[in-house]
Coordinates of N, CA and C in Angstrom, one line a residue:
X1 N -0.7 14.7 3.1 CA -0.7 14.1 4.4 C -1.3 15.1 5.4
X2 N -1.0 16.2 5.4 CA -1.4 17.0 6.5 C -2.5 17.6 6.3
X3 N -3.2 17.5 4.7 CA -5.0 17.7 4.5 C -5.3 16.2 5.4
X4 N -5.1 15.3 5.3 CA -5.7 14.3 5.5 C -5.6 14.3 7.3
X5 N -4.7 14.6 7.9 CA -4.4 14.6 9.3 C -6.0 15.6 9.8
X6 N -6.0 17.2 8.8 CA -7.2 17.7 9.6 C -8.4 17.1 8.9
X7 N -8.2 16.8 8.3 CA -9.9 15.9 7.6 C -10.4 14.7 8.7
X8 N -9.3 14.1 8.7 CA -9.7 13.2 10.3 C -10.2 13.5 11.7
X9 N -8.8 14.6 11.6 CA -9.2 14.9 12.8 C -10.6 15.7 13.5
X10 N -10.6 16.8 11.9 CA -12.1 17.3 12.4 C -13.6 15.9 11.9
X11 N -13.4 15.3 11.9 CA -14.0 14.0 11.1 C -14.7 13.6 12.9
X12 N -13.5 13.4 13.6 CA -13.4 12.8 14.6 C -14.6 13.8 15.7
X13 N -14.0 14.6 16.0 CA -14.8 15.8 16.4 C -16.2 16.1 16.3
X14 N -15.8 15.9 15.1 CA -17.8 15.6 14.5 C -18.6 14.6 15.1
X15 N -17.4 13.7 14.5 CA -18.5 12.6 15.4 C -19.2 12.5 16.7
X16 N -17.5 13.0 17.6 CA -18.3 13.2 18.8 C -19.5 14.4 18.9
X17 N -19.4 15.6 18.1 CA -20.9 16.3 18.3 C -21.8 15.5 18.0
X18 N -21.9 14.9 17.3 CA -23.5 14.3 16.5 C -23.6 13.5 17.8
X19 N -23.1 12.8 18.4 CA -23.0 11.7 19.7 C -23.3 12.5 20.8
X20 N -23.2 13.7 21.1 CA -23.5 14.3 22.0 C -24.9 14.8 21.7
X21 N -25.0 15.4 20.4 CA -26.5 15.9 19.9 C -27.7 14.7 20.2
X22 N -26.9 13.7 19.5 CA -27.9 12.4 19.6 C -28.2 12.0 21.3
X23 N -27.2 12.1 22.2 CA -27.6 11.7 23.9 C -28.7 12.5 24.4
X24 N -28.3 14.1 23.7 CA -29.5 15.0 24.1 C -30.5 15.2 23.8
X25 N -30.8 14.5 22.5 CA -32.2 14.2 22.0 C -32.8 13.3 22.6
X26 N -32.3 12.2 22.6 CA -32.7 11.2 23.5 C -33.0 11.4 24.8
X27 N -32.9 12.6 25.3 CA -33.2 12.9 26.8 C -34.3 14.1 26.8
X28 N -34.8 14.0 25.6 CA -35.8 15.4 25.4 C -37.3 14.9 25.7
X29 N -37.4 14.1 25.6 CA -38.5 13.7 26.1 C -39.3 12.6 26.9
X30 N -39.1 12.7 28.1 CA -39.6 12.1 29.2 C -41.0 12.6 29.3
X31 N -42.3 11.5 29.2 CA -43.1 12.2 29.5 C -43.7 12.4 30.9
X32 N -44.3 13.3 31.7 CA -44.4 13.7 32.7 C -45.9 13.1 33.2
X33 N -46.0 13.3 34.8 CA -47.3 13.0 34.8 C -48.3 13.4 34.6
X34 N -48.3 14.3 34.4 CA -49.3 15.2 34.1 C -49.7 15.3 32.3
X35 N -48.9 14.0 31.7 CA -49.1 13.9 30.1 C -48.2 14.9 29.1
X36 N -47.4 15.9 30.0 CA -46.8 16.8 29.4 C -45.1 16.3 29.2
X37 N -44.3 17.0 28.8 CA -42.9 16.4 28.2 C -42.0 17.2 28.7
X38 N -41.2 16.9 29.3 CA -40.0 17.7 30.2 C -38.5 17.3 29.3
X39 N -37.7 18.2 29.2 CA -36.5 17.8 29.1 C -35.3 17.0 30.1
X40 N -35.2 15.6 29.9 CA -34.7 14.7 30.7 C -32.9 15.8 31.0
X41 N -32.8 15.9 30.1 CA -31.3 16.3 30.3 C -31.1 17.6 30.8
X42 N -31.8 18.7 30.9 CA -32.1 19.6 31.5 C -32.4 19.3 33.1
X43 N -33.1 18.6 33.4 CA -33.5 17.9 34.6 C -32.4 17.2 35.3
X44 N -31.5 17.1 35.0 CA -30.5 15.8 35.6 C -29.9 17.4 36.5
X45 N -29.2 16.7 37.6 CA -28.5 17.7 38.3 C -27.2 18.1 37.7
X46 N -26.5 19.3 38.2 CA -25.7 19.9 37.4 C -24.1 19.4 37.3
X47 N -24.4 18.5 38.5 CA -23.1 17.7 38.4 C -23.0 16.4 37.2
X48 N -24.1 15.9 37.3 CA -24.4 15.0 36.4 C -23.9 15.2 34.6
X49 N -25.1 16.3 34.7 CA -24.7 17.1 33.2 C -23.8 17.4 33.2
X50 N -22.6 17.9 34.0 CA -21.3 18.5 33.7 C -20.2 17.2 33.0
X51 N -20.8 15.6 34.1 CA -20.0 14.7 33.6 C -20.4 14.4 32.1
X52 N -21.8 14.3 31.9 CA -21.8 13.6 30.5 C -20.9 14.4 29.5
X53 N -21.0 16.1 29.6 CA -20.8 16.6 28.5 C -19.0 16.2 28.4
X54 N -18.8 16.2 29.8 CA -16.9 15.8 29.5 C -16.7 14.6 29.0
X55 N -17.4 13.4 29.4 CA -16.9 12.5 28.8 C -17.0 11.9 27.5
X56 N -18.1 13.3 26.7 CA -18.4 12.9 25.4 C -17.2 13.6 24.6
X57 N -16.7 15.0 25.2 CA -15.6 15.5 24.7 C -14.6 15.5 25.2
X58 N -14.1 15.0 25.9 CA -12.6 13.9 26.0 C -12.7 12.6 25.0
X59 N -13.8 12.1 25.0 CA -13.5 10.7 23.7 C -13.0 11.2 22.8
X60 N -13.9 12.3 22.2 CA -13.6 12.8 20.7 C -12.3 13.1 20.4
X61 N -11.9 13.9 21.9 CA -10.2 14.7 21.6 C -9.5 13.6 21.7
X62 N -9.9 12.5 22.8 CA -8.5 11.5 22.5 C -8.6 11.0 21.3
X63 N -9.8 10.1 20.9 CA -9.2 9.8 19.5 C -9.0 11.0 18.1
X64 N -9.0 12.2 18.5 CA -8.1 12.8 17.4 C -7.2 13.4 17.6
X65 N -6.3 12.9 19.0 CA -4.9 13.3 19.5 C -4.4 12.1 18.5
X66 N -5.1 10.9 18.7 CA -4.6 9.4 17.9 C -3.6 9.7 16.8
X67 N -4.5 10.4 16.0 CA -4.4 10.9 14.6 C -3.4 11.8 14.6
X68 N -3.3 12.7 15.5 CA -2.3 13.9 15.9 C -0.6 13.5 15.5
X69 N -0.8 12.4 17.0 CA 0.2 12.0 17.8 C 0.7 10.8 17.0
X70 N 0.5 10.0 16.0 CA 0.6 8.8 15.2 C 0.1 9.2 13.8
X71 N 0.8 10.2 13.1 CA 0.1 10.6 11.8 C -0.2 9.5 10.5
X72 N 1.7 9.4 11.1 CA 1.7 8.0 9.8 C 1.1 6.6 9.9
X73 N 1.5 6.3 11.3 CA 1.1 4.8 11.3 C -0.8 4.9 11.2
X74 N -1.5 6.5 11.7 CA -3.1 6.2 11.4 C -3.8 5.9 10.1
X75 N -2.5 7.0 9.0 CA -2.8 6.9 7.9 C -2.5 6.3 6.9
X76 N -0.9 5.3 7.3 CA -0.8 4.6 6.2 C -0.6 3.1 6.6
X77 N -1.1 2.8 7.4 CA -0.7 1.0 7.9 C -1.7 0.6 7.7
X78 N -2.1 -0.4 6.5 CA -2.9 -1.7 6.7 C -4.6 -1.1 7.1
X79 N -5.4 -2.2 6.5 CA -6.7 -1.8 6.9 C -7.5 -1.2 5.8
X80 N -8.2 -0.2 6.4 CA -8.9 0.8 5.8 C -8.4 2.3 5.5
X81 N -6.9 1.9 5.9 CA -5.9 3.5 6.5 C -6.0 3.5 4.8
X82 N -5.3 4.7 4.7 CA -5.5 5.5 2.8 C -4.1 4.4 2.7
X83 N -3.2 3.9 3.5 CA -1.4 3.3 2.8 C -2.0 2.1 2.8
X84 N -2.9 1.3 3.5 CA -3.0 0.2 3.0 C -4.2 -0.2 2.0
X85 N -5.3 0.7 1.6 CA -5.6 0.6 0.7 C -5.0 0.5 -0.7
X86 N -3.8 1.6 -0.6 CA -3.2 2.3 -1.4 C -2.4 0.9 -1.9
X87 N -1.9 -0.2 -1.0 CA -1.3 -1.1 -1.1 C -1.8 -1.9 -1.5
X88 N -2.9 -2.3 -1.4 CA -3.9 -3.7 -2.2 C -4.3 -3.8 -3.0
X89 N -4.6 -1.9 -3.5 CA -5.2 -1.6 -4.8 C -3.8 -1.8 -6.1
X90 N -2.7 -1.6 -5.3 CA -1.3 -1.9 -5.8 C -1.3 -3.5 -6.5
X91 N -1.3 -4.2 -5.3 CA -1.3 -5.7 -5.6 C -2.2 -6.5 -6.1
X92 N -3.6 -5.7 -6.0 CA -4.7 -6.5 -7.3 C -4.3 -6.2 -8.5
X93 N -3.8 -4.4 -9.1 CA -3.1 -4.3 -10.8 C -1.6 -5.3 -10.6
X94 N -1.1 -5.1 -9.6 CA 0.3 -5.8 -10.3 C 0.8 -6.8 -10.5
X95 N 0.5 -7.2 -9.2 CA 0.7 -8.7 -8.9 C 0.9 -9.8 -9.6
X96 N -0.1 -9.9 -10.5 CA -0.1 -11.3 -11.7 C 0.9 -10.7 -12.5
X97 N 0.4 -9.4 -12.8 CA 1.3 -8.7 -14.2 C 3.1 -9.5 -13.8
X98 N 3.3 -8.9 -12.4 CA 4.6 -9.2 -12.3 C 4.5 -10.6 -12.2
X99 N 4.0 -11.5 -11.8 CA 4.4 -12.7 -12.0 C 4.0 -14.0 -13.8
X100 N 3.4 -12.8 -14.3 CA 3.7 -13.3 -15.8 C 5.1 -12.7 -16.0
X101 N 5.4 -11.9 -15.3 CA 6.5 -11.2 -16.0 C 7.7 -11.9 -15.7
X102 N 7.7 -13.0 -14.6 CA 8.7 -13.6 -14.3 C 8.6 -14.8 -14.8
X103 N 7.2 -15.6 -15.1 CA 7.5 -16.8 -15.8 C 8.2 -16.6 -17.4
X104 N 8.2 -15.5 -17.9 CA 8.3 -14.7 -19.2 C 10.2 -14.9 -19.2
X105 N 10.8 -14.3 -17.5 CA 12.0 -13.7 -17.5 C 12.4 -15.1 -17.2
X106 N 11.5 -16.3 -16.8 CA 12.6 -17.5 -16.2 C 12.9 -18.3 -17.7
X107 N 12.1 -17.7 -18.4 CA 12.2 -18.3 -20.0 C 13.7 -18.3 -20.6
X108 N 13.8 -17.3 -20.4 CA 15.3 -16.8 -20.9 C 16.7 -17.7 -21.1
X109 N 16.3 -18.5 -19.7 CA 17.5 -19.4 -19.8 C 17.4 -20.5 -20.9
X110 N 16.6 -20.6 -21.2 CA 16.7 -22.2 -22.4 C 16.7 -21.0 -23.6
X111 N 16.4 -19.9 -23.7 CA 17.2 -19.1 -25.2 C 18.8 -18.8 -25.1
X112 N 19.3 -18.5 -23.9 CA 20.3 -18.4 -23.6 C 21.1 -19.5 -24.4
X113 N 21.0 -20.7 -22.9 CA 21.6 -21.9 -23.2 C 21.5 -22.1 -24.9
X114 N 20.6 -21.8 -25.6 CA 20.3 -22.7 -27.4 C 20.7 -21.5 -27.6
X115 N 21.4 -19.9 -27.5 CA 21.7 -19.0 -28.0 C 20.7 -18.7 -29.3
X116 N 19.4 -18.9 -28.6 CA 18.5 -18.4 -29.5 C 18.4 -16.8 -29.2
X117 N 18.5 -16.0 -29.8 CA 18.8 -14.7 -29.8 C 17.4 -14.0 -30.2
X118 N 16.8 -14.7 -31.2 CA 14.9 -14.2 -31.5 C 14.3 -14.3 -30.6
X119 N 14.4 -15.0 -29.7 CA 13.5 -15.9 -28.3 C 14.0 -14.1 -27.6
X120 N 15.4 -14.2 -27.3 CA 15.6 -12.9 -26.0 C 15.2 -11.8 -26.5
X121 N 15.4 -11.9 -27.7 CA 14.7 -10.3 -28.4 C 13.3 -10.4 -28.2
X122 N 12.9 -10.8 -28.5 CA 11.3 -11.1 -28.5 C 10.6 -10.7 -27.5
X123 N 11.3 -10.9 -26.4 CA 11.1 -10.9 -24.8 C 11.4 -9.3 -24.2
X124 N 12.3 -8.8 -24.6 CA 12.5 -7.4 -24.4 C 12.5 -6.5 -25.4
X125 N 11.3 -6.7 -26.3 CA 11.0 -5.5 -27.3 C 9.3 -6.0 -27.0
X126 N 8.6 -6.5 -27.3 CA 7.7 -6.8 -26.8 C 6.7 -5.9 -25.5
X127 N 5.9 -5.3 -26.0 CA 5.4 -4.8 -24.5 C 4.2 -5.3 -24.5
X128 N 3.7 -6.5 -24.1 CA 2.7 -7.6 -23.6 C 3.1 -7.6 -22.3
X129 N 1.7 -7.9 -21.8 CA 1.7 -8.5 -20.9 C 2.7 -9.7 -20.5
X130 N 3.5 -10.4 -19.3 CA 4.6 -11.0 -19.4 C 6.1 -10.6 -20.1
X131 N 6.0 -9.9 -20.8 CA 7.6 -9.6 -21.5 C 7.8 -8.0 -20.6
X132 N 9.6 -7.8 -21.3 CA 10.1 -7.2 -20.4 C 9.3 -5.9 -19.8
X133 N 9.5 -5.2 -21.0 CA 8.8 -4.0 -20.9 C 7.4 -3.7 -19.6
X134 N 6.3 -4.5 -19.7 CA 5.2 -4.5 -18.7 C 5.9 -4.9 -17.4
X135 N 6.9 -5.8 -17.2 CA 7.0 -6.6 -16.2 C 8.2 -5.3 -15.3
X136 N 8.8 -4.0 -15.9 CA 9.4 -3.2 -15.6 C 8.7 -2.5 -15.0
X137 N 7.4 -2.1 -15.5 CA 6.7 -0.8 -15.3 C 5.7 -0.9 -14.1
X138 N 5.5 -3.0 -14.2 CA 4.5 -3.2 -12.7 C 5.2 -3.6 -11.5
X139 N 6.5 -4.0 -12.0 CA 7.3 -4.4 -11.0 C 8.0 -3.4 -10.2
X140 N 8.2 -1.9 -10.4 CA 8.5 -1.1 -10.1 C 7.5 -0.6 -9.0
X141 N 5.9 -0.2 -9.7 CA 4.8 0.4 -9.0 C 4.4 -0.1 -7.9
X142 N 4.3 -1.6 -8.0 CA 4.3 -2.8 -6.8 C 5.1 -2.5 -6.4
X143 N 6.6 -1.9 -6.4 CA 7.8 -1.8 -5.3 C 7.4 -0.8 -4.2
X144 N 6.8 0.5 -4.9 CA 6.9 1.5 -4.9 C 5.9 2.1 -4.0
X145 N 5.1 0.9 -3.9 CA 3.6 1.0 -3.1 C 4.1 0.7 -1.4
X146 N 5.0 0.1 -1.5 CA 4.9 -0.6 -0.1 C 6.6 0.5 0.7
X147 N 5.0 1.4 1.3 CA 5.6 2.3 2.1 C 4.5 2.9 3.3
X148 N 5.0 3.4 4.2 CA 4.2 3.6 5.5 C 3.9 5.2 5.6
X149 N 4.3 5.8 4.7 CA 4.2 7.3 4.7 C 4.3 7.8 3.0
X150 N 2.9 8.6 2.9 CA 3.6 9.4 1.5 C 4.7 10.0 1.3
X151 N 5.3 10.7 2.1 CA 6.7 11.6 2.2 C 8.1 10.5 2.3
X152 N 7.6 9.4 1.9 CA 8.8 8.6 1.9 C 9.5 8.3 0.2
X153 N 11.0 8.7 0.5 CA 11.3 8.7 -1.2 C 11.6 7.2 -1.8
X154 N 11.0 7.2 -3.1 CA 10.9 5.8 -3.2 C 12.3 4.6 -2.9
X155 N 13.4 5.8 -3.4 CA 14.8 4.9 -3.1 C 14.7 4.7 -2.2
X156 N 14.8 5.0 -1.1 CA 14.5 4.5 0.3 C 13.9 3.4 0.6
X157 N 13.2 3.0 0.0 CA 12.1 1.7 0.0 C 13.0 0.5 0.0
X158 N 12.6 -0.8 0.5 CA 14.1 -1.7 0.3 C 12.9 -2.6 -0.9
X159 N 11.7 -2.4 -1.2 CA 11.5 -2.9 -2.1 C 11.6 -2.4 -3.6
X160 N 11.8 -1.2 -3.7 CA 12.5 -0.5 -4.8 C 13.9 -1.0 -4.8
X161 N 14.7 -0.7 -3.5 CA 16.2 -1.1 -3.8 C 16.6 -2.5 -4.3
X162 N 15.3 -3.3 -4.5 CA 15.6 -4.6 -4.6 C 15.2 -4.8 -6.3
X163 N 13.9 -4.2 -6.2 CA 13.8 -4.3 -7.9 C 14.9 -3.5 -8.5
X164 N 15.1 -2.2 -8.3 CA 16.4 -1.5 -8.9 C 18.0 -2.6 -9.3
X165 N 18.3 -3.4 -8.0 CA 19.5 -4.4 -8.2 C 19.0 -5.6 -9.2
X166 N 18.1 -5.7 -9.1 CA 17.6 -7.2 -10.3 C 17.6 -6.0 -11.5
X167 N 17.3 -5.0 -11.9 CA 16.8 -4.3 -13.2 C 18.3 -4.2 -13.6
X168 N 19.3 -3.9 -12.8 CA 21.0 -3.9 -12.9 C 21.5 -4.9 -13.4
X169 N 21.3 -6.0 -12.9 CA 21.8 -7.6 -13.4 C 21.0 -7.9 -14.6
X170 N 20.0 -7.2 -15.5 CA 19.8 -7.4 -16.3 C 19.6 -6.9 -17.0
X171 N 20.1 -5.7 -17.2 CA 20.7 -4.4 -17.8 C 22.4 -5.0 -18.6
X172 N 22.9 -6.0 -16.9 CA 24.2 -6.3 -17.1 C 24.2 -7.6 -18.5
X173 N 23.5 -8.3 -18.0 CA 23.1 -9.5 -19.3 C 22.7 -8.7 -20.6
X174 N 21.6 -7.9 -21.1 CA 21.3 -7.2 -22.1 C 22.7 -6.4 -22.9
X175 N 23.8 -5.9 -22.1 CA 25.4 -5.4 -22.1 C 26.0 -6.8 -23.2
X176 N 26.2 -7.4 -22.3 CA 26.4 -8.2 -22.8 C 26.1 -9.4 -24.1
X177 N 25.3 -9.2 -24.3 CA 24.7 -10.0 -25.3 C 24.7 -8.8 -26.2
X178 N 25.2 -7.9 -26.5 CA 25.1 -7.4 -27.6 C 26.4 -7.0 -28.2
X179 N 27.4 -7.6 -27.1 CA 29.1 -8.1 -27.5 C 29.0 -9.3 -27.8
X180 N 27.5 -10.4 -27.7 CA 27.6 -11.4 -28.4 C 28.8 -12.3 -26.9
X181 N 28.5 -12.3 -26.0 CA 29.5 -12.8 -24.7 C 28.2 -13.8 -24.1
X182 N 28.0 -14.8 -24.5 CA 26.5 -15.4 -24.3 C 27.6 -15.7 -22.6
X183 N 29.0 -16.6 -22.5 CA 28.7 -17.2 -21.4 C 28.8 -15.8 -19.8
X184 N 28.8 -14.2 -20.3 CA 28.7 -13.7 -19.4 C 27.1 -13.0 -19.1
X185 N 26.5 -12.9 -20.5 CA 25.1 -12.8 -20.1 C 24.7 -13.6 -19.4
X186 N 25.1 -15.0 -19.9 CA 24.1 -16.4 -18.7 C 24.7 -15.8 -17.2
X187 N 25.9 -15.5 -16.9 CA 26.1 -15.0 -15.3 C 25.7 -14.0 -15.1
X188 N 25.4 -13.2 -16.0 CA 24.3 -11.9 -15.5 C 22.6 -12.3 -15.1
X189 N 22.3 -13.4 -15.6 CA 20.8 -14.2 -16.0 C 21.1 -14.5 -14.1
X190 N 22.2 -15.3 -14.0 CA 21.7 -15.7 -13.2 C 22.2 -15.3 -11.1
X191 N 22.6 -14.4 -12.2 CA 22.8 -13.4 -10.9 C 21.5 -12.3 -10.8
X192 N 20.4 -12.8 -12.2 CA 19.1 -11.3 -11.9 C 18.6 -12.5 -11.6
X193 N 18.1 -13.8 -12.1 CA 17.0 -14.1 -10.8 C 17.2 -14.2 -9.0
X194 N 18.4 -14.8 -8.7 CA 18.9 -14.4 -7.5 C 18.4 -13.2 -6.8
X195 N 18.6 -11.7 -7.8 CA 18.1 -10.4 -7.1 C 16.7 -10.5 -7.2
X196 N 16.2 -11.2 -8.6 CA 14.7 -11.2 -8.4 C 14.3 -12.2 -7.4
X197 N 14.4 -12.9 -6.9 CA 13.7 -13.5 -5.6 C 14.0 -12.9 -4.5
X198 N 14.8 -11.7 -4.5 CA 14.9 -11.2 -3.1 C 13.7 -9.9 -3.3
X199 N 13.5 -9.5 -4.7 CA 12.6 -8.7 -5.0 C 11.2 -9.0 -4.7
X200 N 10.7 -10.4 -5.2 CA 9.6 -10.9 -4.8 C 9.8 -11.5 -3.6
X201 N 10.4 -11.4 -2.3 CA 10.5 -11.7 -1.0 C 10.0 -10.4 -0.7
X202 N 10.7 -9.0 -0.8 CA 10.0 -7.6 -0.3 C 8.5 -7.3 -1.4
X203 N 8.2 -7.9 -2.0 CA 6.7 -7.5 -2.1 C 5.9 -8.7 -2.1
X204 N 6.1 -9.3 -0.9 CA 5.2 -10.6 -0.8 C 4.6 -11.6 -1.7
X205 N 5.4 -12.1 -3.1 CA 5.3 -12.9 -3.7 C 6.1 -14.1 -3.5
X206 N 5.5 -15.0 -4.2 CA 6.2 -16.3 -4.0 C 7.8 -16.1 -5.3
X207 N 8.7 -17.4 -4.3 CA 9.8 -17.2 -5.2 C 9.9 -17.3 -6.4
X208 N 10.9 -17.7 -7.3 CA 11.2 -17.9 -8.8 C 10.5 -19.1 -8.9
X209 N 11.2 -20.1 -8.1 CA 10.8 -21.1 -8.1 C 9.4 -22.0 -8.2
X210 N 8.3 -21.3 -7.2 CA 7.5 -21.6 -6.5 C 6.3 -20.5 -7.8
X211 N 6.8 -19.9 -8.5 CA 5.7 -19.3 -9.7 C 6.4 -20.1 -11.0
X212 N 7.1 -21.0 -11.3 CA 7.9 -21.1 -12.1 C 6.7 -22.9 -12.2
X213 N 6.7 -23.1 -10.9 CA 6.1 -24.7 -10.5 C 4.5 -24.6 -10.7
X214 N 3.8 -23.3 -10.6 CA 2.1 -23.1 -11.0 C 2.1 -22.7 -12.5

């Protein structure tokens, strides 16, 4: 973050030189009457010249106080900023992944209910696309993304805290079915989609429901 703060900032700087270079080229040549070429900007009175050159470097400095004085919101909100790139490039890999990964996890309940036990195994040994395994590892990164500062620790994030509580509730179901307790895995089932729709509320997917119906 703080390479990136002076990368901008002298970025910024720059630009205003080359803007200043470019006004003063543009003023290099006036041609005279006599057919000959005077320098326009040399020629301007000294009060004149004194304003342009300030007001080409006051722009510069204010917009790289911007940068200074707003580090995070310059660099990581939305847009072209490095956090919201950082966030789209997130949500083009994961997005589907995670939502195969939930039509996969809404599966579960008609194995449950028939205590088909091949069906749930199948589903969490499996590392396809849609089964558990993938749907862990993009559901997480997708959490993980949606933050306004690199220096932010991912627990902190309420979209981690949210996948982390659904990955609990079915950690808590997986517990259980392997005491063979089908009717407390099903209340673990259905206490993780509950967390998982609060999960896919903090990373802007649609509910259980609403991917369960496409």
């Amino acid at each position: 973050m703080h390479f990136a703060k002076q990368f901008l900032t002298l970025s910024l700087l720059t630009v205003g030189s080359w803007g200043l270079a470019f006004q003063q080229s543009s003023l290099q040549t006036k041609p005279g009457l006599d057919g000959s070429t005077e320098n326009r900007f040399e020629t301007l009175p000294a009060a004149s010249r004194r304003s342009f050159l300030e007001g080409i470097t006051k722009k510069s400095i204010a917009a790289a106080s911007v940068v200074l004085a707003f580090p995070d919101q310059t660099l990581a909100s939305g847009g072209a900023t490095a956090g919201g790139v950082y966030l789209l490039s997130a949500k083009q890999r994961y997005n589907e992944r995670v939502k195969k990964g939930v039509v996969g996890f809404l599966a579960l309940k008609g194995f449950l209910e028939a205590g088909d036990v091949s069906g749930l195994r199948d589903y969490f040994s499996n590392e396809d696309v849609g089964a558990w395994k993938d749907l862990t590892s993009a559901g997480y990164l997708l959490a993980n993304a949606f933050r306004r500062s690199s220096s932010t620790a991912p627990d902190s994030l309420p979209s981690v805290k949210a996948w982390k509580k659904f990955a609990g509730e079915v950690e808590g179901m997986t517990k259980a079915l392997k005491k063979k307790d089908t009717s407390g895995a099903l209340l673990s089932y259905n206490n993780a989609v509950a967390a998982l729709d609060d999960y896919l509320t903090k990373v802007d997917l649609p509910s259980t429901s609403e991917i369960a119906s496409n």
